[in-house]
Coordinates of C-alpha atoms in Angstrom, one line a residue:
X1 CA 156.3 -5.2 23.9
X2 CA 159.8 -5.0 22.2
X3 CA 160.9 -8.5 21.2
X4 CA 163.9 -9.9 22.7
X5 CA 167.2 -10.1 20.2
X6 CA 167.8 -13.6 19.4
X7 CA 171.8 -14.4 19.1
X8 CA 173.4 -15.8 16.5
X9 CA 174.2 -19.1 16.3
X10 CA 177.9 -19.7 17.8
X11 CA 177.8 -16.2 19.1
X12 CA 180.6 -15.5 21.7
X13 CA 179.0 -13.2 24.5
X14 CA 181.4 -9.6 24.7
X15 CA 180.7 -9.1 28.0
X16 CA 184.4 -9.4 29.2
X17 CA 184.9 -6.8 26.5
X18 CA 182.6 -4.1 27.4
X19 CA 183.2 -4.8 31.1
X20 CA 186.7 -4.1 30.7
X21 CA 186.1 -0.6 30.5
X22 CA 184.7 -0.6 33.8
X23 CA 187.7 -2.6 35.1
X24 CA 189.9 0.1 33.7
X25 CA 187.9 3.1 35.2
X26 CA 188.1 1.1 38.8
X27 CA 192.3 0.9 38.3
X28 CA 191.6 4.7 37.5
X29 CA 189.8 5.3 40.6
X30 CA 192.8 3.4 42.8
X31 CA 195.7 5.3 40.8
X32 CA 193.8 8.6 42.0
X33 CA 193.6 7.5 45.4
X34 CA 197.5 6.0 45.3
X35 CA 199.2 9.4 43.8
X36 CA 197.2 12.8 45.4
X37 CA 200.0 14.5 44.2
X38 CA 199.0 13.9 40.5
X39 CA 197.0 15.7 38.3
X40 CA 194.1 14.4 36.9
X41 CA 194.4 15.5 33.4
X42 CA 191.2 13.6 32.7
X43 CA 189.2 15.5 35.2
X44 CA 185.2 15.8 34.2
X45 CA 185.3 19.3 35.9
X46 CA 186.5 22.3 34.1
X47 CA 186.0 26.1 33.9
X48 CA 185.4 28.3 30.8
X49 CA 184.6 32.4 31.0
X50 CA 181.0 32.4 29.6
X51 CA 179.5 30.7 32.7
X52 CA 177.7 34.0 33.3
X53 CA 177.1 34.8 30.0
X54 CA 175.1 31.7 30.0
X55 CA 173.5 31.9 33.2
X56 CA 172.1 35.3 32.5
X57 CA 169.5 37.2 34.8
X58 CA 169.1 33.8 36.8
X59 CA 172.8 34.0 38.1
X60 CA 171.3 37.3 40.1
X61 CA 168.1 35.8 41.4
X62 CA 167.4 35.1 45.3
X63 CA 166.2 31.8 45.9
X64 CA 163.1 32.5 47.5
X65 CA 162.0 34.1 44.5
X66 CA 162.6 31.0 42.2
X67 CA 159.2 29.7 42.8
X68 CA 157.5 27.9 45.3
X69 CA 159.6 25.8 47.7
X70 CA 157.0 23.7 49.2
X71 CA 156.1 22.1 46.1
X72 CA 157.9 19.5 43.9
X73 CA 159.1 21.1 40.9
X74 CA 158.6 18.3 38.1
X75 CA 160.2 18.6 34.7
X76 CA 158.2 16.3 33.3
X77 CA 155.3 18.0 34.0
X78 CA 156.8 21.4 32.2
X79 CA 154.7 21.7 28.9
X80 CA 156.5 25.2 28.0
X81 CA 159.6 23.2 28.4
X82 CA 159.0 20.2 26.2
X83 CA 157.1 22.8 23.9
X84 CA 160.9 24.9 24.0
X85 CA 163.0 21.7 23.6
X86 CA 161.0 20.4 20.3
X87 CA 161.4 24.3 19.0
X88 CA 165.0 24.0 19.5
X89 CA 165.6 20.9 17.2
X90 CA 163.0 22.1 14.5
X91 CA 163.7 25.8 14.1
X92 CA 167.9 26.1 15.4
X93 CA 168.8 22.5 14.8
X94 CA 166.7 21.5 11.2
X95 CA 165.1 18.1 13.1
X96 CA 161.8 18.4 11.9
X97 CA 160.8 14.7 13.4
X98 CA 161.1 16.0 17.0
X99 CA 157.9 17.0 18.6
X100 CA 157.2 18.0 22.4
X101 CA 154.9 14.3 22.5
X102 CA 158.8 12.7 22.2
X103 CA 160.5 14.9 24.7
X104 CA 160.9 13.6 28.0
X105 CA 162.3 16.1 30.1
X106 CA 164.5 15.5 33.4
X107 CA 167.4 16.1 35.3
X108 CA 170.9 15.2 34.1
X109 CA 172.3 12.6 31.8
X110 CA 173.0 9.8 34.1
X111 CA 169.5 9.5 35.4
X112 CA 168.4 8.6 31.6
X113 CA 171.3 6.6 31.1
X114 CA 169.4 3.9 33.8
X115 CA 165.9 4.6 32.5
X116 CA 166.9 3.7 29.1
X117 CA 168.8 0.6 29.9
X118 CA 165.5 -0.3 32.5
X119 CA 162.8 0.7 30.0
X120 CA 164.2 -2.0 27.3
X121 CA 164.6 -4.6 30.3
X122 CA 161.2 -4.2 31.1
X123 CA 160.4 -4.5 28.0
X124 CA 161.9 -8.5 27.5
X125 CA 164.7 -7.1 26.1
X126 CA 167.5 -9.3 27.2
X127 CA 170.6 -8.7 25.0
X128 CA 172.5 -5.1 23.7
X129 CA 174.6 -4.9 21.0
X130 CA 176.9 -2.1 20.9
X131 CA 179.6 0.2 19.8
X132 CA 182.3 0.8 21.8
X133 CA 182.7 3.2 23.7
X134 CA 179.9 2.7 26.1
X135 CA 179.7 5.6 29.1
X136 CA 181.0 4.1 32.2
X137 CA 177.3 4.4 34.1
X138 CA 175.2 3.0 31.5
X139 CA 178.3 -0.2 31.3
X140 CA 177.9 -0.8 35.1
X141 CA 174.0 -0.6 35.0
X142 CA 174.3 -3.5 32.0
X143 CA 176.5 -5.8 34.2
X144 CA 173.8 -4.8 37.0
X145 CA 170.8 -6.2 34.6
X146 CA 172.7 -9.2 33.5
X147 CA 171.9 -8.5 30.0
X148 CA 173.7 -10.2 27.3
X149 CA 176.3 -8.1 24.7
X150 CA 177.3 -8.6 21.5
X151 CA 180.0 -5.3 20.4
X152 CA 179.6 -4.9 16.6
X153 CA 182.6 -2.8 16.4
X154 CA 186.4 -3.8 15.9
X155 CA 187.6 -0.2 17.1
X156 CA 186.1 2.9 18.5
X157 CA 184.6 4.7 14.9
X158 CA 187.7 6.9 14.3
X159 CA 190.0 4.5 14.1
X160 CA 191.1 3.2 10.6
X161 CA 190.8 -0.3 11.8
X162 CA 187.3 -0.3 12.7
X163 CA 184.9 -2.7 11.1
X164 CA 180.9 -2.7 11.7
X165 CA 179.5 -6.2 12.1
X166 CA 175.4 -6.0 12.7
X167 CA 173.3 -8.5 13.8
X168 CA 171.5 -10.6 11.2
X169 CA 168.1 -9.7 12.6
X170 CA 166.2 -7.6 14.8
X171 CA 167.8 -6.6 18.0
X172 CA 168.9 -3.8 20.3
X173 CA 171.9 -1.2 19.8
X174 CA 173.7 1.5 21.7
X175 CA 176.0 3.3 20.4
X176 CA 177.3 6.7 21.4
X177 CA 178.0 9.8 19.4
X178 CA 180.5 11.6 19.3
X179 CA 183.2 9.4 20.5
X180 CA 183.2 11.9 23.1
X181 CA 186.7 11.4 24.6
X182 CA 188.3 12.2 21.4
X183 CA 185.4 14.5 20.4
X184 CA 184.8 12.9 16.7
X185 CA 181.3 12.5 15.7
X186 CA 180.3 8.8 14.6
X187 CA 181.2 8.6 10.2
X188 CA 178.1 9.2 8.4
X189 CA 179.1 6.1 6.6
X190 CA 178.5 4.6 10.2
X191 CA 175.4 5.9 10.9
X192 CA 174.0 5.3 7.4
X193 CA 175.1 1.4 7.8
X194 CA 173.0 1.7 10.9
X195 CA 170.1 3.5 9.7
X196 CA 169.9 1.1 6.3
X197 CA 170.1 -2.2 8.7
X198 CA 167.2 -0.2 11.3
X199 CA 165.4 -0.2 8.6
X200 CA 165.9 -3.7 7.4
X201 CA 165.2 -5.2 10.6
X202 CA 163.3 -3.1 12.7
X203 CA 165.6 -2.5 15.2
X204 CA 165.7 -0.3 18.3
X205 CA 168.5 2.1 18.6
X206 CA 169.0 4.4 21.4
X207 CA 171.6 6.9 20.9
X208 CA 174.2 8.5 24.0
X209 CA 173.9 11.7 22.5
X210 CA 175.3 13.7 25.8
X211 CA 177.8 15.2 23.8
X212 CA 175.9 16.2 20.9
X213 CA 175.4 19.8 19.7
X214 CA 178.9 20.9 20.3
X215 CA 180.2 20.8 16.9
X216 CA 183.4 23.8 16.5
X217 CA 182.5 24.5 13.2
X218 CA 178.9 25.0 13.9
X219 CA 176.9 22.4 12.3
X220 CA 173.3 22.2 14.2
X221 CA 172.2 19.0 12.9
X222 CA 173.2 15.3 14.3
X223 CA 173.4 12.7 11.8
X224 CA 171.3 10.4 14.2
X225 CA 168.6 12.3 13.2
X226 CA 168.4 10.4 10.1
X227 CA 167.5 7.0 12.2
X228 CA 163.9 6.1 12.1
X229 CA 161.8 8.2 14.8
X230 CA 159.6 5.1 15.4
X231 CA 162.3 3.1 16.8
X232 CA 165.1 5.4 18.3
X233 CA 166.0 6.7 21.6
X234 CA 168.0 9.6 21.9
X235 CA 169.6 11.3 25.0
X236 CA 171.0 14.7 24.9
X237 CA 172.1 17.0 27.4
X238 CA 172.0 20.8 27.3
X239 CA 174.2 21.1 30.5
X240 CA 177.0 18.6 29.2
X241 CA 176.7 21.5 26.0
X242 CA 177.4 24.7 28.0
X243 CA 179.8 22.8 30.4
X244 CA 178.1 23.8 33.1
X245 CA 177.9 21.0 35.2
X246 CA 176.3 22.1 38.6
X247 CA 173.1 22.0 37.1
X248 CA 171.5 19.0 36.0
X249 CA 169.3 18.8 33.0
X250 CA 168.8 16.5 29.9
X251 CA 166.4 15.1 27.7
X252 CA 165.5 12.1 25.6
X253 CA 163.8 11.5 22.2
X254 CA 161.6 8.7 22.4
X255 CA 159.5 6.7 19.9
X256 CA 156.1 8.6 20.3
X257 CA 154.6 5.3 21.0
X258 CA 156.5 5.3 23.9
X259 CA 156.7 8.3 25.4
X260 CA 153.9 8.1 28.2
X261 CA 155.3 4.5 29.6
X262 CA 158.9 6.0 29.5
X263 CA 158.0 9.4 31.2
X264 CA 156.3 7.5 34.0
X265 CA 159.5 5.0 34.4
X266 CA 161.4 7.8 34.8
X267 CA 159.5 9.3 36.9
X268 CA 159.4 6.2 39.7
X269 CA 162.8 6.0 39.4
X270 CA 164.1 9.4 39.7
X271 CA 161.4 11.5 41.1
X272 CA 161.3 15.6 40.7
X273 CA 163.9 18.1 39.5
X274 CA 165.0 20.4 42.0
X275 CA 163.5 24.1 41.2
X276 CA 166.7 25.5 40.3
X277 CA 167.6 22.8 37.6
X278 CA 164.2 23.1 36.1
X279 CA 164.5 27.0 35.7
X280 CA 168.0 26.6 34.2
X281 CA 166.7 23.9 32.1
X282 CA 164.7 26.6 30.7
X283 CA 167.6 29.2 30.4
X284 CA 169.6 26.7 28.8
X285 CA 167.1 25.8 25.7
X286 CA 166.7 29.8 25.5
X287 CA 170.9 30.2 24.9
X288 CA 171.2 27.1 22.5
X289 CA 168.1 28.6 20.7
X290 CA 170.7 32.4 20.1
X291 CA 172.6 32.3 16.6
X292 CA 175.1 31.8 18.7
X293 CA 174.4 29.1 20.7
X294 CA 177.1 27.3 22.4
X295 CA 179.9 28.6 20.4
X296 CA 181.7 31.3 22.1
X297 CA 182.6 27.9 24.1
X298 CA 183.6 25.2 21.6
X299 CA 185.4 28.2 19.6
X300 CA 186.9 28.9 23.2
X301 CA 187.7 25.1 23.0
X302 CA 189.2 24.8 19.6
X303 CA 191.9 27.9 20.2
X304 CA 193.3 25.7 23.6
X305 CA 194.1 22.2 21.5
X306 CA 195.8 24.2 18.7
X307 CA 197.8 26.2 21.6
X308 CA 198.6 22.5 23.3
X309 CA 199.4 21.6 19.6
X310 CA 201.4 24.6 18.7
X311 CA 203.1 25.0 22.2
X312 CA 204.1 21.2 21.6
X313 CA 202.4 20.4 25.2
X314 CA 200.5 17.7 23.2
X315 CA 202.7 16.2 20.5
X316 CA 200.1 14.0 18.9
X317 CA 196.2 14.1 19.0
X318 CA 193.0 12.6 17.0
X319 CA 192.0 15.8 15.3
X320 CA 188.9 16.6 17.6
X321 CA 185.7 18.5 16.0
X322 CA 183.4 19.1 18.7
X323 CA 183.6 19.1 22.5
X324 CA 186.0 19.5 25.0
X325 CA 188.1 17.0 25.1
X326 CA 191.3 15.8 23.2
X327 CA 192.7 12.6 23.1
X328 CA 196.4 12.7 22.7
X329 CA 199.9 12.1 23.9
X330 CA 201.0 15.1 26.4
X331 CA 205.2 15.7 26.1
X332 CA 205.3 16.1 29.9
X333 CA 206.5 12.8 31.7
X334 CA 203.3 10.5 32.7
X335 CA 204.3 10.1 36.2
X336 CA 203.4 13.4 36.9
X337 CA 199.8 13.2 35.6
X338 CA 196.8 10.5 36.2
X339 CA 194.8 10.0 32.8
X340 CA 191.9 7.8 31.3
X341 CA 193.9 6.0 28.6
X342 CA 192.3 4.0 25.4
X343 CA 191.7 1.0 27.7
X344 CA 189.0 3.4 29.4
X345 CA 187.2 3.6 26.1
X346 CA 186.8 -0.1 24.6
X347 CA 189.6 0.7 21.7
X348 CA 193.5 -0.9 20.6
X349 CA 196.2 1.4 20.1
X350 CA 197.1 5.1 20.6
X351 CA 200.2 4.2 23.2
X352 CA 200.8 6.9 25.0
X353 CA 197.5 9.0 24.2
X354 CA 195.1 10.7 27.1
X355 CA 192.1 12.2 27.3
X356 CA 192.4 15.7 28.0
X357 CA 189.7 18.3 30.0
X358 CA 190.3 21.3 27.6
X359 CA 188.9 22.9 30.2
X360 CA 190.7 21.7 33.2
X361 CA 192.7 24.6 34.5
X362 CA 194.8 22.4 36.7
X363 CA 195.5 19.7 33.3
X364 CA 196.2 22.8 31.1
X365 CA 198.7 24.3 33.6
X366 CA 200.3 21.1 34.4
X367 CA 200.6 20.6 30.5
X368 CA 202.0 23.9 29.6
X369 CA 204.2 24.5 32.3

């Protein structure tokens, strides 16, 4: 069993701080109910041209020839996949520590966001430190648990003002990479700080990595790769990579101590893949795996924020380096638009700066016009 973090002395619980995200995300959710007119500049849908380059042959397959569909179709079960998802990290992504023992296998990201949070519950663990921001599922599910927080960050990591304050001792952390609104990777001063105090203290980090592997330049290898196999959790998600969000499929990299309790969790508490996600799930390793990779897309990425740049459509921005999403301050006037704002994401600052779907037709339209 993980041991519970034990809280500094005098300790001021951050719950109010992390939960203000979710706050902010409800005013969202009424401000898109109160203007329909708007455009939701924001929006977690998009559209890109390579859908069917990705999809391949499958796109062209009837679905009574997908398999069987009187019987479950169980990711988890899927040794070629978990064999296919370990290749992908050692051969295309240099992440030699990742073996199909640690890869747990399932449909989409928010499933994995609750099985992590619930695995470490179950486990005694009672408090979460974390860096902000947190994804807005995995916040909700920690209110849900009544788990203690403690943020060890002044600022989301791109911001000069951000300071890193660990715990003394042994504890829990989440923190997510990139900072996925603005798409910026964590500092590998960051994640070295992290890696040198997991190390010091035996800590358990688990890693919101949904974002991961979309770097424009094309680097293949996270920096969270560098924290200690034997206590991190990592989540990543192939469909959040190819922005192809119909289908559901993601992954986590557990501690190989861990692995069999935290495929079975997952299993009570999410059940079977459909057929057609666990055949994509396949297709999708087989893409990332190309030279390629996901690049026709994040290059496809890149060219619209220097057009919103160049165009002067967004006048401002953090300079994004993977991703699909900008976070920056539009030249149009704000009443015509609804937008997730820096009070979505935990941080101080940036008046006037959005998050922006790159590949939003509606939001690039609206911005452009």
């Amino acid at each position: 069993m993980l041991p519970s973090p034990v809280a500094d002395a005098g300790r001021i619980d951050d719950r109010e701080l992390l939960f203000s995200e979710l706050s902010a995300h409800d005013r969202l959710g009424d401000a898109l109910i109160e203007r329909p007119g708007s455009v939701f500049v924001s929006d977690w849908n998009g559209d890109h041209p390579f859908m069917d380059q990705f999809l391949g042959d499958l796109g062209g397959v009837p679905i009574g020839k997908l398999g069987s569909l009187g019987t479950y179709s169980r990711m988890d079960e899927d040794l070629e996949l978990s064999d296919a998802v370990a290749e992908l990290h050692v051969r295309r992504y240099g992440e030699t520590s990742v073996t199909p023992g640690r890869c747990v296998t399932g449909a989409g990201s928010t499933s994995f966001l609750t099985t992590l949070l619930m695995y470490q519950f179950l486990q005694g663990v009672r408090e979460i430190s974390y860096l902000p921001p947190v994804y807005y599922n995995a916040a909700w599910w920690i209110r849900k648990l009544g788990m203690g927080v403690r943020r060890v960050a002044s600022d989301v990591d791109f911001s000069d003002s951000a300071e890193l304050s660990l715990p003394e001792g042994r504890g829990l952390l989440w923190l997510t990479d990139p900072v996925w609104f603005a798409g910026v990777p964590l500092r590998d001063a960051t994640i070295d700080r992290i890696a040198d105090w997991q190390q010091r203290t035996g800590s358990t980090v688990i890693v919101d990595g949904t974002f991961q592997y979309m770097r424009w330049d094309g680097a293949a290898k996270e920096a969270s790769d560098r924290l200690d196999p034997d206590l991190t959790f990592r989540l990543v998600c192939p469909t959040k990579t190819l922005a192809m969000h119909g289908f559901r499929f993601a992954y986590a990299i557990v501690p190989p101590q861990h692995a069999a309790a935290f495929t079975e969790l997952h299993k009570r508490l999410h059940g079977a893949a459909g057929l057609v996600d666990r055949l994509f799930a396949h297709r999708a390793v087989e893409v990332l795996g190309t030279q390629e990779g996901a690049l026709p897309l994040m290059s496809f990425a890149r060219d619209r924020y220097q057009q919103l740049l160049a165009s002067g459509a967004v006048t401002e921005a953090v300079e994004p380096e993977s991703g699909f999403f900008v976070f920056g301050r539009p030249s149009v006037d704000a009443t015509t638009y609804v937008a997730m704002d820096i009070n979505c994401f935990g941080g101080e600052g940036y008046p006037g700066f959005v998050r922006v779907n790159l590949l939003n037709p509606a939001a690039i339209s609206l911005l452009t016009r």
